[in-house]
Tab-separated table of C-alpha atoms in Angstrom:
chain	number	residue	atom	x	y	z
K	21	UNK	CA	-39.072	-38.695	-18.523
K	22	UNK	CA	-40.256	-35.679	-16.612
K	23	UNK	CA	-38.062	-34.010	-14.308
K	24	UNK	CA	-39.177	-34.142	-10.225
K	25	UNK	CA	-39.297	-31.265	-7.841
K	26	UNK	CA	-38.834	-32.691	-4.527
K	27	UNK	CA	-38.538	-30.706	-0.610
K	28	UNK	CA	-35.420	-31.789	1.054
K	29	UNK	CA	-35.077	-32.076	4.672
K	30	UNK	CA	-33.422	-28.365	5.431
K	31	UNK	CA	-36.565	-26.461	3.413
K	32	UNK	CA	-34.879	-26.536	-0.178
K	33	UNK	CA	-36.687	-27.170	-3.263
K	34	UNK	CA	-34.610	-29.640	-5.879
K	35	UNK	CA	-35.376	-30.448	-9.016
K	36	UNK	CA	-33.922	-33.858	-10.278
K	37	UNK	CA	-32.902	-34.930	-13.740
K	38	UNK	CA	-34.110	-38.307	-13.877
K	39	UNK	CA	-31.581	-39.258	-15.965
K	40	UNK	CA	-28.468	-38.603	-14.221
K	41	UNK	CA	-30.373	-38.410	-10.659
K	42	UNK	CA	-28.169	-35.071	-9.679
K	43	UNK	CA	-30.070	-31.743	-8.664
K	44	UNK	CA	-30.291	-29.018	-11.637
K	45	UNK	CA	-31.805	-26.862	-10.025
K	46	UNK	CA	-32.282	-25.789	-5.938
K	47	UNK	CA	-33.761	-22.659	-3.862
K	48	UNK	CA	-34.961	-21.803	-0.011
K	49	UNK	CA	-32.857	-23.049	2.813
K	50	UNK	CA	-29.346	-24.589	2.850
K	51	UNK	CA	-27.183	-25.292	0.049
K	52	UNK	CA	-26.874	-28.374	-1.651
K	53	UNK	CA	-23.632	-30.549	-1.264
K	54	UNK	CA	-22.165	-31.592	-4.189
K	55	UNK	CA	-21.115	-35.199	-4.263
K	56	UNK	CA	-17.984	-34.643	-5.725
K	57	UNK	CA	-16.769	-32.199	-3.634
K	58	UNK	CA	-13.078	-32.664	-3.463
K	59	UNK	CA	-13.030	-33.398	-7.712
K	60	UNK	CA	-15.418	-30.340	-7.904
K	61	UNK	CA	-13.094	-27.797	-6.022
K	62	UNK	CA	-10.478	-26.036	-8.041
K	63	UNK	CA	-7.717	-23.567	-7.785
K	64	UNK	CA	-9.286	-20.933	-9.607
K	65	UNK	CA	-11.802	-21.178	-7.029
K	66	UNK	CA	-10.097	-20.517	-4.179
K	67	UNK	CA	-7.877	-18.045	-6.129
K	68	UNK	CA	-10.873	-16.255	-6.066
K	69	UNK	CA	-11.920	-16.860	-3.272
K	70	UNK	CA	-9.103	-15.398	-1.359
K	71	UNK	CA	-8.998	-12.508	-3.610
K	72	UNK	CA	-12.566	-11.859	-2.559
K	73	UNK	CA	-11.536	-12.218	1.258
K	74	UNK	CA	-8.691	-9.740	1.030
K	75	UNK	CA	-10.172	-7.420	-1.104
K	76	UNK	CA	-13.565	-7.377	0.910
K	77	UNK	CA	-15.527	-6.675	-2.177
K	78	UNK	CA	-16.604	-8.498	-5.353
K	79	UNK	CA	-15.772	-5.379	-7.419
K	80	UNK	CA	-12.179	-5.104	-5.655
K	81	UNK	CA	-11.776	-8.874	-6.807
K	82	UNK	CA	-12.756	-8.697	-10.070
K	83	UNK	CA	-10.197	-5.827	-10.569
K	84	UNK	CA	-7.359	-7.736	-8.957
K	85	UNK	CA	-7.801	-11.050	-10.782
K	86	UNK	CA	-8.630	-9.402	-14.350
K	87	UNK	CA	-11.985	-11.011	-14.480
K	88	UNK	CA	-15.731	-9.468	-14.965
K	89	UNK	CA	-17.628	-9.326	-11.707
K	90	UNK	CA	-20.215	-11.682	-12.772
K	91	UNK	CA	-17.598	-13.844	-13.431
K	92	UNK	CA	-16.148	-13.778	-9.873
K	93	UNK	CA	-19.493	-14.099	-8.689
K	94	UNK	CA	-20.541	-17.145	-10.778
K	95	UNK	CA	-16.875	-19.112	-9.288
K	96	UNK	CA	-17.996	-18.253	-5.584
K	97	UNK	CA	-21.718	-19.471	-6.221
K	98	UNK	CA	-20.187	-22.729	-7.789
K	99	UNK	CA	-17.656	-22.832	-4.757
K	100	UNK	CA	-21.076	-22.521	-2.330
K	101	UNK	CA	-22.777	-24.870	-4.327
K	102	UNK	CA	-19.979	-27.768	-4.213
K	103	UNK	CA	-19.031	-26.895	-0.297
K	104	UNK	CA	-22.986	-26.918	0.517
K	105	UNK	CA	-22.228	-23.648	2.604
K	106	UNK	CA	-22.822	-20.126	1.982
K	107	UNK	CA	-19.407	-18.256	2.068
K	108	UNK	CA	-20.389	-14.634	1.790
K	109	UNK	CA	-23.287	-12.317	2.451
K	110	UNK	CA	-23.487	-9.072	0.214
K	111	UNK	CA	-24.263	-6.051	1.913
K	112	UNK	CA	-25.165	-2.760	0.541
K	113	UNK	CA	-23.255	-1.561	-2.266
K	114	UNK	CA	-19.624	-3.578	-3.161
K	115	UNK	CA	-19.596	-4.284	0.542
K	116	UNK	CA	-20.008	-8.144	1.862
K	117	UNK	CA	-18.966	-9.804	4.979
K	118	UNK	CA	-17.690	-13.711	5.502
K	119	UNK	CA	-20.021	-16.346	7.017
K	120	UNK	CA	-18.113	-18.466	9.822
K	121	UNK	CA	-17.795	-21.069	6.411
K	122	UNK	CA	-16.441	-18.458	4.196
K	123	UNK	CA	-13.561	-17.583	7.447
K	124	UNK	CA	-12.784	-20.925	7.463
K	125	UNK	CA	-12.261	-21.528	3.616
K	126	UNK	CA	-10.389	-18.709	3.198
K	127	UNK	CA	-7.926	-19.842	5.628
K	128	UNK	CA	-7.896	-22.992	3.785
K	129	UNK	CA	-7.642	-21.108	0.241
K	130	UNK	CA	-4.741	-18.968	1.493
K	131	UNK	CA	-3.115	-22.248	3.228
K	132	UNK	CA	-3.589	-24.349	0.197
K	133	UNK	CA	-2.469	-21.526	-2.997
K	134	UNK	CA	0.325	-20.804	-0.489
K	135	UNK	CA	1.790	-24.130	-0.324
K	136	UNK	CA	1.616	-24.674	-4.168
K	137	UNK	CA	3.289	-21.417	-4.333
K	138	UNK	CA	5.805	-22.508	-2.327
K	139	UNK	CA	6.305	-25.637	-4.180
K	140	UNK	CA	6.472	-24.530	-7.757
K	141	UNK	CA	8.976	-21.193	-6.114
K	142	UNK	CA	11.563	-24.676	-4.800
K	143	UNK	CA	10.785	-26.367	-7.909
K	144	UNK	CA	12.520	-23.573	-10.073
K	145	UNK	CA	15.093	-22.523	-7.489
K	146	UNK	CA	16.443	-26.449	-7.223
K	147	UNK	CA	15.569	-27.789	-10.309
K	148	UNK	CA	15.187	-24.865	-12.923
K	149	UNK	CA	17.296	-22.455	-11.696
K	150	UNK	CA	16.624	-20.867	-15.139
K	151	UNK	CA	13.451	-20.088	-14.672
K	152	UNK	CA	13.268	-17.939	-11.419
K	153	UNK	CA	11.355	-14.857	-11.873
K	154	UNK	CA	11.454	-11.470	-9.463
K	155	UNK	CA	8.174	-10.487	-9.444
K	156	UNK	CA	8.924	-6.926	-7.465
K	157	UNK	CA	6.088	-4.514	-6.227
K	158	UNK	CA	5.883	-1.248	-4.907
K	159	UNK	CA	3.690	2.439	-4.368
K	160	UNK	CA	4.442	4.969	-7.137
K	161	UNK	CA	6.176	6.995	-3.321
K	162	UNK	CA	8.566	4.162	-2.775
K	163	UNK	CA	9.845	2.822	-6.286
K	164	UNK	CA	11.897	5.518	-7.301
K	165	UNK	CA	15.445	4.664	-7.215
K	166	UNK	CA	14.167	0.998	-5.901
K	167	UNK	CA	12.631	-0.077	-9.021
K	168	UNK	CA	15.826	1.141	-11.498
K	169	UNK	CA	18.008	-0.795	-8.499
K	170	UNK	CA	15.768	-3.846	-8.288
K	171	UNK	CA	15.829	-4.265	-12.299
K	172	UNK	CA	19.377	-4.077	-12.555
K	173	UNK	CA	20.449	-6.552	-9.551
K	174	UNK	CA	18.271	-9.056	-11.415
K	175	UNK	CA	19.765	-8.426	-14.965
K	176	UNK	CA	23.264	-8.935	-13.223
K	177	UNK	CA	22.013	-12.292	-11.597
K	178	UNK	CA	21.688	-15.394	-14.488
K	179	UNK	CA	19.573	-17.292	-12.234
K	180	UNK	CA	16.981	-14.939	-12.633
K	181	UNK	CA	15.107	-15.288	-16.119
K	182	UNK	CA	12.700	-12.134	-16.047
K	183	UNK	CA	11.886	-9.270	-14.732
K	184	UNK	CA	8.295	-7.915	-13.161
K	185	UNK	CA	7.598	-4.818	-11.955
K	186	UNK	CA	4.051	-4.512	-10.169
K	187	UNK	CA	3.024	-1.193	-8.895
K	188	UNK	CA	-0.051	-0.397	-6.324
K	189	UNK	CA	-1.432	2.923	-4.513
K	190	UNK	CA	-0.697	2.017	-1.630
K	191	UNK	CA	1.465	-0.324	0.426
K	192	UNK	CA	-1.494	-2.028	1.810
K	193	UNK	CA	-2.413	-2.815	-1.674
K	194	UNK	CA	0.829	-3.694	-2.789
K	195	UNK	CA	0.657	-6.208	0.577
K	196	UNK	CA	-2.395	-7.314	-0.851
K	197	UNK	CA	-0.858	-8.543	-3.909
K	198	UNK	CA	1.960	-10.462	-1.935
K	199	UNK	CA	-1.233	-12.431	-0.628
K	200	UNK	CA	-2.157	-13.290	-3.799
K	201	UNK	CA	0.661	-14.192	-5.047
K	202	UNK	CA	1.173	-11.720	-7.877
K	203	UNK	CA	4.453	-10.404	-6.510
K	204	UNK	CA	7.210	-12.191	-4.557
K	205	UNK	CA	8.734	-9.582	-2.880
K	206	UNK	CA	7.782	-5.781	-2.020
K	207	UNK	CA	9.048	-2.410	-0.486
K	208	UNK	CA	6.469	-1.380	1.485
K	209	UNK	CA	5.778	0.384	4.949
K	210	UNK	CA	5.964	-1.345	8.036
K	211	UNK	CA	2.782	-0.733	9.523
K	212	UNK	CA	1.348	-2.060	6.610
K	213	UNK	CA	2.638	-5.603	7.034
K	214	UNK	CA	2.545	-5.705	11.025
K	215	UNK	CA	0.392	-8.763	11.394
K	216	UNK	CA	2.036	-10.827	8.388
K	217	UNK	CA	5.433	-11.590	10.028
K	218	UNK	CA	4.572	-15.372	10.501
K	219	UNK	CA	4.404	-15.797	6.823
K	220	UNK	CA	6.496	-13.394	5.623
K	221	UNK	CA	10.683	-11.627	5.733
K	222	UNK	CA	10.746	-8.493	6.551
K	223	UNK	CA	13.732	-6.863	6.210
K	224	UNK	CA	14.643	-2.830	7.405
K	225	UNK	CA	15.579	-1.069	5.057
K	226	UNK	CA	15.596	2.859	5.923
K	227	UNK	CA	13.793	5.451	7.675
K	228	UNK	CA	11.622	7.789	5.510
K	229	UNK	CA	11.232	11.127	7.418
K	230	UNK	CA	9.143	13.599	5.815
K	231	UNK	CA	9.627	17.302	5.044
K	232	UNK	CA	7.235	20.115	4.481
K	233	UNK	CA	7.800	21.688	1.439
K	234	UNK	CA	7.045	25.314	0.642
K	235	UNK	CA	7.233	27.546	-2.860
K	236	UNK	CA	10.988	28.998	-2.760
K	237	UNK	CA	9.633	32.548	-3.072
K	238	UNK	CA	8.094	32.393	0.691
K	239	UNK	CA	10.902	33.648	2.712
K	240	UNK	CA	11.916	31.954	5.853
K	241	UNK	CA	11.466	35.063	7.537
K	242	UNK	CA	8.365	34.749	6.617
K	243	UNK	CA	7.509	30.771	7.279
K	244	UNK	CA	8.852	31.487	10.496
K	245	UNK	CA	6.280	34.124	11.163
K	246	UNK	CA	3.536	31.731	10.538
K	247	UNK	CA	4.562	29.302	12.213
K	248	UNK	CA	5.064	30.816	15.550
K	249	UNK	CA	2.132	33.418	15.494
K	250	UNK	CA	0.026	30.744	13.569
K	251	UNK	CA	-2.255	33.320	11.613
K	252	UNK	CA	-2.281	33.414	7.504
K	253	UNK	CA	0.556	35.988	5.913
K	254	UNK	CA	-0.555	39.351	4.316
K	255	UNK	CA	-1.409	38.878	0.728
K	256	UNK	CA	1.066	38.353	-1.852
K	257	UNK	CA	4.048	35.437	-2.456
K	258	UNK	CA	2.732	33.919	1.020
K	259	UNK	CA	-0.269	33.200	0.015
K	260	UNK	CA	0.695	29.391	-0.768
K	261	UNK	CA	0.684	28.884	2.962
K	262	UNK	CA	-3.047	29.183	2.699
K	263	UNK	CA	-3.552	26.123	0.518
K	264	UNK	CA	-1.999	22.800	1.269
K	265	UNK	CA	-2.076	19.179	-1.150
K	266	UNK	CA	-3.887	16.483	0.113
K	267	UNK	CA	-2.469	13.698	-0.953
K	268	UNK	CA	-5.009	10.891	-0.522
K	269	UNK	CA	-4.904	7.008	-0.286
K	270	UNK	CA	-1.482	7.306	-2.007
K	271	UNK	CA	0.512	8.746	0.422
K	272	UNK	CA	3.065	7.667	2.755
K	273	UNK	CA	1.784	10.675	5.082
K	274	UNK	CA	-2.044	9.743	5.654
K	275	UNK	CA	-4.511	12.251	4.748
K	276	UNK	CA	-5.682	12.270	8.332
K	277	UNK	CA	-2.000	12.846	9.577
K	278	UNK	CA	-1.511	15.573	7.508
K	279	UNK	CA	-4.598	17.295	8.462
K	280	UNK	CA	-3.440	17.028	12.135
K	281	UNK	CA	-0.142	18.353	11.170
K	282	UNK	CA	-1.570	21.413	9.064
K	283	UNK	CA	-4.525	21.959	12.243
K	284	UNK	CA	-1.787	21.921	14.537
K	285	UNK	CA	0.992	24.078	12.735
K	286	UNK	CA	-0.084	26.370	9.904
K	287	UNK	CA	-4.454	26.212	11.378
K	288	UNK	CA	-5.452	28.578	8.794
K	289	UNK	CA	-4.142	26.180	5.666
K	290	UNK	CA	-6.529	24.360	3.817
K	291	UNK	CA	-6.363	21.382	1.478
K	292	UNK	CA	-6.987	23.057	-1.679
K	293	UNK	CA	-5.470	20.462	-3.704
K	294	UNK	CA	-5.790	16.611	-3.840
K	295	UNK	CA	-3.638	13.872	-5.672
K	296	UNK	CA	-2.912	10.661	-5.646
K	297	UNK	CA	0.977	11.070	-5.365
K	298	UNK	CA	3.459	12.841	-3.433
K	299	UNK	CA	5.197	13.453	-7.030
K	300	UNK	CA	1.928	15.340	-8.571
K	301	UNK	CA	2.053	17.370	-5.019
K	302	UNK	CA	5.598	18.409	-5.171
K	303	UNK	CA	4.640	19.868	-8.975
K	304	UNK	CA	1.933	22.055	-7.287
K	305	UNK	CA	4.147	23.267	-4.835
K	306	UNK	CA	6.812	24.152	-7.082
K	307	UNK	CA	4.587	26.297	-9.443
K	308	UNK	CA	3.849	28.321	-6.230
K	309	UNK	CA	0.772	27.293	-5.193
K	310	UNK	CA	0.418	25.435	-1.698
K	311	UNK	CA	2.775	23.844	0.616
K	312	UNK	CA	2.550	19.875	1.269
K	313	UNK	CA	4.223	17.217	3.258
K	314	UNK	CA	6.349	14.747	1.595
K	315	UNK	CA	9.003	11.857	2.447
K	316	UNK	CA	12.354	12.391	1.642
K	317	UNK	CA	12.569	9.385	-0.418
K	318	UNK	CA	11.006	11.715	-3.041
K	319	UNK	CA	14.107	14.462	-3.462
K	320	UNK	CA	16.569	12.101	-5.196
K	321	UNK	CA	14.216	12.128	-7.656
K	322	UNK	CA	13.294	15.044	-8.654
K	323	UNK	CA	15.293	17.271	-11.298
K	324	UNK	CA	17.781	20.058	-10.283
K	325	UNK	CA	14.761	22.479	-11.713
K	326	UNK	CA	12.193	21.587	-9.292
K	327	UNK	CA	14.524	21.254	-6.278
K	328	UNK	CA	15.586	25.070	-7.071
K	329	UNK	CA	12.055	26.477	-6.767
K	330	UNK	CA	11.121	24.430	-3.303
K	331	UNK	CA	11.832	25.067	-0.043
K	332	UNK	CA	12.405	21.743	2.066
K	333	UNK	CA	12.192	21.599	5.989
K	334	UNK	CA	12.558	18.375	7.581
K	335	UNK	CA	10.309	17.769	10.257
K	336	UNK	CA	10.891	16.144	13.480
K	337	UNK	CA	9.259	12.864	14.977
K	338	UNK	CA	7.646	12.230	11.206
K	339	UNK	CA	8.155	9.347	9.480
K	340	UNK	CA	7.824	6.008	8.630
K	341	UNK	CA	9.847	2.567	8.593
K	342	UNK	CA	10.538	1.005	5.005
K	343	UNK	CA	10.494	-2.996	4.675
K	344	UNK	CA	11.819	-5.421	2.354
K	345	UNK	CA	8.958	-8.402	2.143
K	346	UNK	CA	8.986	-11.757	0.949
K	347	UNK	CA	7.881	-15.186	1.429
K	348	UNK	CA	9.844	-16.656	3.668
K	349	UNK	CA	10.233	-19.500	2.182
K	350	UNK	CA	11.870	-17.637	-0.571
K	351	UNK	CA	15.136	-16.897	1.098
K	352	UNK	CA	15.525	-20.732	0.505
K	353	UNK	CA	16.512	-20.473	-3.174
K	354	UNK	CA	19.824	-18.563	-3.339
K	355	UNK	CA	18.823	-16.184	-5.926
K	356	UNK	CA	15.900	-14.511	-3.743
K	357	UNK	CA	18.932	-14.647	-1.122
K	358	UNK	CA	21.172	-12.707	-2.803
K	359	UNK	CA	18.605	-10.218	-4.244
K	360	UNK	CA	17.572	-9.270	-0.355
K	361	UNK	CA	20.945	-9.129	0.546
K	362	UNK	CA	21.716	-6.765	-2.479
K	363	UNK	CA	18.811	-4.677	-2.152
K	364	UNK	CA	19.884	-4.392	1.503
K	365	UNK	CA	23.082	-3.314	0.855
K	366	UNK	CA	21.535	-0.567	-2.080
K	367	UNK	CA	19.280	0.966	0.814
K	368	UNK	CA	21.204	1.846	3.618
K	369	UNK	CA	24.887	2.329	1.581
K	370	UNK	CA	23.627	4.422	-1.449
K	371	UNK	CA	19.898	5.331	-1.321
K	372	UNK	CA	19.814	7.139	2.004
K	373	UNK	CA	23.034	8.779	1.808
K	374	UNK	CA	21.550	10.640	-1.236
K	375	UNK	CA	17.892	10.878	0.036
K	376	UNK	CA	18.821	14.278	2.319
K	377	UNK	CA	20.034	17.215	-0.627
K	378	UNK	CA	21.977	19.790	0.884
K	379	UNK	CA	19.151	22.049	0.558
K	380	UNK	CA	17.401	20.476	2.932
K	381	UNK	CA	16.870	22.453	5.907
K	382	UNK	CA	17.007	20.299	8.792
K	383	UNK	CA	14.834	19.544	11.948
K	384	UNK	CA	17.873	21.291	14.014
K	385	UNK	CA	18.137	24.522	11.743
K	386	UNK	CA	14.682	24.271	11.687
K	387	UNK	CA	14.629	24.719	15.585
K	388	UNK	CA	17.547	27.299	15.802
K	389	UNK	CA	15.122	29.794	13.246
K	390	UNK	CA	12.215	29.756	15.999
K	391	UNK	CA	14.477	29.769	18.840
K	392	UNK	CA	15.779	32.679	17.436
K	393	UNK	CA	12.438	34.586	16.778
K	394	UNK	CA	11.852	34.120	19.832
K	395	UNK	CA	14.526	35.872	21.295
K	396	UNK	CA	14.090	39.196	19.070
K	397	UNK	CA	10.551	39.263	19.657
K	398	UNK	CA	10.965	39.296	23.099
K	399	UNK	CA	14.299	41.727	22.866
K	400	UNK	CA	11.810	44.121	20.704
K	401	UNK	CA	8.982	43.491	23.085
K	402	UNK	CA	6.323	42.595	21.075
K	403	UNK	CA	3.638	40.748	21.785
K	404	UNK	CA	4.345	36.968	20.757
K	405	UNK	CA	0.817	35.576	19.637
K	406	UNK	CA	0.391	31.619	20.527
K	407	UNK	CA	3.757	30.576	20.492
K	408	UNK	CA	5.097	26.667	19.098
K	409	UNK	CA	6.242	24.451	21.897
């Protein structure tokens, strides 16, 4: 029997097997609905589809679920084809937007992936108790101390079985990935997670101020200088002050916040050097190269070698809140409990009494140095330049 080609009533062309009567094949105007829609819809389908909705590109996806971008791409066209809908529209490049169909379904996707989530996270908790696992995420700026602290509060707990330890660029990556359900809990920034608190616990944990950090051979004498007359040092040891590390989607500090800082405070600095981590920008710093701005969550860290050859100033009215985040659901099962209440406890008892080393120079000493320029420049007379308010 020959196959038909027949013009349905919204403009497409079908061709029908006459055997089995379905449509093989289908172009021009709307989709066509698949019969057995609700058999035809799977998980992995809206696993991917919500990873394509947070993500906002196929190539993002792809990366986040471990699959091949054609592969994505074939599980939303099946999606399409079974809903009778188009979901998403590609734009130029890896960007695509959401039809009004594809808003909707990923609501649904979210909705439904977060419900079995939640189910199969009560099933273990009350009926497997053996078989919880902490699934903990965080940037390569906040897991420090947090990851060693996280791993060991699980080893002492027998309810957990295993261990995860997911790591991100960012925390709105790393928020990403609580989305999708790769991670159960996260430390992450606050603003990151601002519009998630119906879904989610989010628990304070500490305030990460951040420092600017200069080579240990530029005298304060020196920094001062530059910072109140805000033109570059003669050449020699203060030439770091010209060069600053940009430390890009990585950073606790955005890129745009330092610039502001730096155009603000030391104008004449430019970002000579770019990284992904605050870590890598500490290194150039302490071989004498550039300044940079860093949270203090970084200096318990780093060895007694590198904190010699820095200079650390903490700077005032910078920072950023630090979150605990999980399902809420989670704090249901006592061992998730326990772990918040633990990693609670580890934040504000141990990790920020140590996150300030004494060789910090604080925002108060800080202000006491140009206070006290002041008063000798004006004592000797000399002219002051533009001077910091």
């Amino acid at each position: 029997m020959r196959q038909t080609t027949v013009t349905l009533r919204f403009g497409q062309r079908a061709t029908i097997d006459p055997r089995t009567k379905r449509c093989i094949v289908c172009s021009g105007g709307r989709l066509p609905v698949d019969d057995g829609r609700i058999a035809s819809l799977t998980l992995k389908q809206l696993e991917i589809l919500a990873a394509v909705g947070t993500a906002g590109s196929i190539t993002q996806a792809a990366r986040r679920t471990g699959l091949s971008q054609p592969t994505v791409s074939h599980h939303i066209s099946r999606l399409e084809a079974v809903l009778g809908a188009q979901l998403i529209i590609r734009g130029r490049g890896n960007e695509l937007e959401l039809t009004p169909a594809g808003e909707y379904w990923l609501r649904c996707a979210r909705e439904v992936l977060g419900s079995l989530n939640q189910m199969v996270e009560h099933h273990s908790g009350q009926f497997a108790p053996d078989q919880v696992v902490l699934r903990f995420g965080a940037t390569p700026t906040l897991r420090g101390r947090f990851l060693g602290a996280a791993a060991r509060m699980a080893v002492s707990d027998p309810r957990f079985k295993r261990f995860e330890s997911v790591w991100a660029l960012n925390s709105e990556d790393v928020v990403e990935q609580l989305h999708l359900h790769q991670i159960n809990c996260a430390v992450v920034s606050a603003r990151s997670i601002r519009s998630d608190e119906a879904t989610l616990s989010i628990t304070p944990l500490f305030f990460d101020k951040v420092a600017l950090v200069s080579p240990r051979a530029i005298s304060r004498d020196l920094m001062t200088e530059a910072f109140m007359c805000r033109r570059a040092p003669p050449p020699g040891p203060g030439d770091a002050l010209t060069r600053y590390v940009d430390v890009g989607r990585g950073a606790l500090v955005s890129s745009r916040e330092d610039e502001h800082w730096y155009r603000t405070n030391l104008p004449f600095a430019m970002p000579y050097f770019a990284t992904p981590t605050h870590l890598a920008a500490i290194e150039f710093v302490a071989e004498g190269l550039a300044t940079c701005l860093t949270p203090l969550s970084q200096l318990p860290g780093l060895q007694a070698g590198t904190l010699n050859r820095l200079n650390i100033f903490e700077l005032d009215h910078m920072g950023e809140d630090i979150v605990l985040a999980m399902p809420r659901h989670l704090l249901s099962i006592p061992a998730f409990s326990a772990f918040r209440d633990a990693l609670v406890s580890f934040a504000r008892m141990e990790f920020s009494t140590h996150m300030m080393p004494t060789s910090v120079i604080t925002a108060a000493d800080c202000k006491a140095n140009l206070a006290q320029w002041r008063r000798e420049r004006q004592a000797s007379l000399l002219p002051t330049g533009e001077l910091q308010r």
